[in-house]
Every structure is written in C-alpha cells, then in structure tokens.
Coordinates of C-alpha atoms and ligand atoms in Angstrom, one line a residue:
M1 CA 251.3 56.7 -11.1
P2 CA 252.0 55.0 -7.7
D3 CA 253.5 51.5 -7.7
R4 CA 251.2 48.6 -7.1
P5 CA 251.4 47.3 -3.5
R6 CA 254.2 44.7 -3.4
S7 CA 252.1 42.4 -1.2
R8 CA 249.9 41.5 -4.1
R9 CA 252.7 40.3 -6.4
P10 CA 253.2 36.8 -5.0
W11 CA 249.5 36.1 -5.4
T12 CA 249.6 37.3 -9.0
F13 CA 252.6 35.1 -9.6
V14 CA 250.8 32.0 -8.3
L15 CA 247.9 32.7 -10.6
V16 CA 250.1 33.1 -13.6
M17 CA 252.0 29.9 -12.8
A18 CA 248.7 28.0 -12.3
S19 CA 247.4 29.2 -15.6
L20 CA 250.6 27.9 -17.3
G21 CA 250.2 24.5 -15.7
A22 CA 253.4 25.0 -13.7
V23 CA 251.7 24.4 -10.4
S24 CA 251.2 20.7 -10.0
V25 CA 248.0 19.4 -8.5
P26 CA 247.9 15.7 -7.6
G27 CA 244.5 15.1 -9.2
I28 CA 245.8 16.0 -12.6
A29 CA 249.2 14.4 -12.4
A30 CA 248.4 12.1 -15.2
G31 CA 247.5 15.0 -17.5
H32 CA 250.9 16.5 -16.8
D33 CA 252.6 13.3 -17.7
A34 CA 250.8 13.1 -21.0
R35 CA 251.7 16.7 -21.8
A36 CA 255.4 16.0 -20.9
L37 CA 255.5 13.8 -24.0
V38 CA 254.8 16.8 -26.2
P39 CA 258.2 18.5 -26.5
T40 CA 257.0 22.0 -27.3
A41 CA 254.0 24.2 -26.5
G42 CA 252.4 26.1 -29.4
P43 CA 253.1 25.7 -33.1
A44 CA 256.7 24.7 -33.9
R45 CA 258.4 24.4 -37.2
Y46 CA 260.8 21.6 -38.2
T47 CA 262.8 20.7 -41.3
T48 CA 263.7 17.1 -42.1
R49 CA 264.2 14.5 -44.8
G50 CA 262.2 11.5 -45.7
V51 CA 260.8 9.1 -48.3
V52 CA 257.3 9.3 -49.6
K53 CA 255.4 6.1 -48.8
S54 CA 251.8 6.7 -49.8
F55 CA 249.0 9.2 -50.0
G56 CA 245.6 9.7 -48.3
P57 CA 242.4 9.9 -50.2
E58 CA 242.5 12.8 -52.7
R59 CA 246.0 13.5 -51.5
K60 CA 244.6 15.2 -48.4
Y61 CA 247.8 14.0 -46.7
V62 CA 251.1 12.2 -47.5
N63 CA 252.7 9.5 -45.5
I64 CA 256.4 10.1 -45.2
A65 CA 259.1 7.9 -43.6
H66 CA 261.0 10.7 -41.9
E67 CA 264.4 10.8 -40.3
D68 CA 264.9 11.7 -36.7
I69 CA 263.6 15.1 -36.0
D70 CA 265.7 16.8 -33.4
G71 CA 263.5 18.0 -30.5
Y72 CA 260.3 16.5 -32.0
M73 CA 260.4 12.7 -32.5
M74 CA 262.5 9.8 -33.7
A75 CA 262.4 8.3 -37.2
M76 CA 259.1 6.9 -38.2
T77 CA 256.4 6.9 -40.9
M78 CA 253.6 9.5 -40.3
S79 CA 251.2 11.7 -42.2
F80 CA 251.7 15.3 -43.2
E81 CA 249.0 17.6 -44.6
P82 CA 249.8 19.9 -47.5
R83 CA 248.6 23.5 -47.3
S84 CA 247.5 23.2 -50.9
A85 CA 247.1 20.2 -53.2
S86 CA 249.8 21.6 -55.6
Q87 CA 252.5 21.2 -52.9
I88 CA 252.5 17.4 -53.3
A89 CA 251.0 17.0 -56.8
D90 CA 254.2 15.8 -58.4
L91 CA 255.3 13.5 -55.7
A92 CA 255.2 9.7 -56.0
P93 CA 255.9 6.8 -53.6
G94 CA 259.7 6.3 -53.3
D95 CA 260.6 9.9 -53.8
K96 CA 263.2 11.3 -51.4
V97 CA 262.1 14.6 -50.1
R98 CA 263.3 17.4 -47.8
F99 CA 260.5 19.3 -46.2
T100 CA 259.6 21.9 -43.5
F101 CA 256.4 21.5 -41.5
T102 CA 254.6 23.2 -38.7
A103 CA 253.4 21.0 -35.8
T104 CA 250.3 22.6 -34.3
D105 CA 248.8 22.2 -30.8
D106 CA 246.0 20.1 -32.1
G107 CA 248.4 17.4 -33.3
R108 CA 248.4 18.3 -37.0
R109 CA 251.4 18.6 -39.1
R110 CA 251.2 21.1 -42.0
I111 CA 253.7 21.1 -44.8
D112 CA 255.2 24.6 -45.3
A113 CA 257.6 23.6 -48.1
I114 CA 258.6 20.3 -49.7
A115 CA 261.0 19.4 -52.5
K116 CA 262.5 16.3 -54.0
E117 CA 266.1 15.7 -53.3
Ligands
CU1 CU1 256.8 11.0 -36.8

C-alpha cells in the first residue's frame, strides 16, 4: 500500500480540529466561552462527600450539599439522580454520605454508588 500524499494531511488536520471545536470562529465565540465553564468533555466520574438535604418527588433525585469536587465544582447543594430507587431508599435528610457519580454531557448527574458515613 502506498502512503497517502503528504500534501493532504494539513487539510485533514484542520478538519479534525474544526470538528473538535479547537478552531475558533468569531461568530461562535460566546459558545466557546460557555463551554469553557464545563471542565471536562464526555462523561466523567467523581467521588465526594455530602449531607442529604431533601428528595425530589418519588425520590427521582436527591439534593445533596456536597463538598468541593476537584476538577468539577465548588461546594454547593445540587441534585443527583439514582440509577435505581433502592440506591437512596434508606437515606434521610441530615445523613452524611460518601458517593460516586457520573456527570454526563447533557448535564445530568447519575449516582453510581452511595453510602452513609
Ligand atoms: Cu454542585
């Protein structure tokens, strides 16, 4: 198999970089700024501690005051979705927990594991 002509490679590189959003275009500068607030691309998993504050209807989610999450966000209260109802069935407001969750591209946070401390 002969090598591909080298003259084509720079063009391919530009296409790849453009598809990754690495080539800036003035018209979409604001979009780039917004994305810069998201620390990682693609699903990312984090482990942290927190205090259970409240639950959503039918325990579809749990609001947890979490500690600083390195590389993700500072301490705050936010919602996390269990993967199954049994994951958070025995939790109550005020419980201290340690948990691992996955942050997905669509802004959801799914609990992978959670346990009282
Ligand atoms: Cu948060």
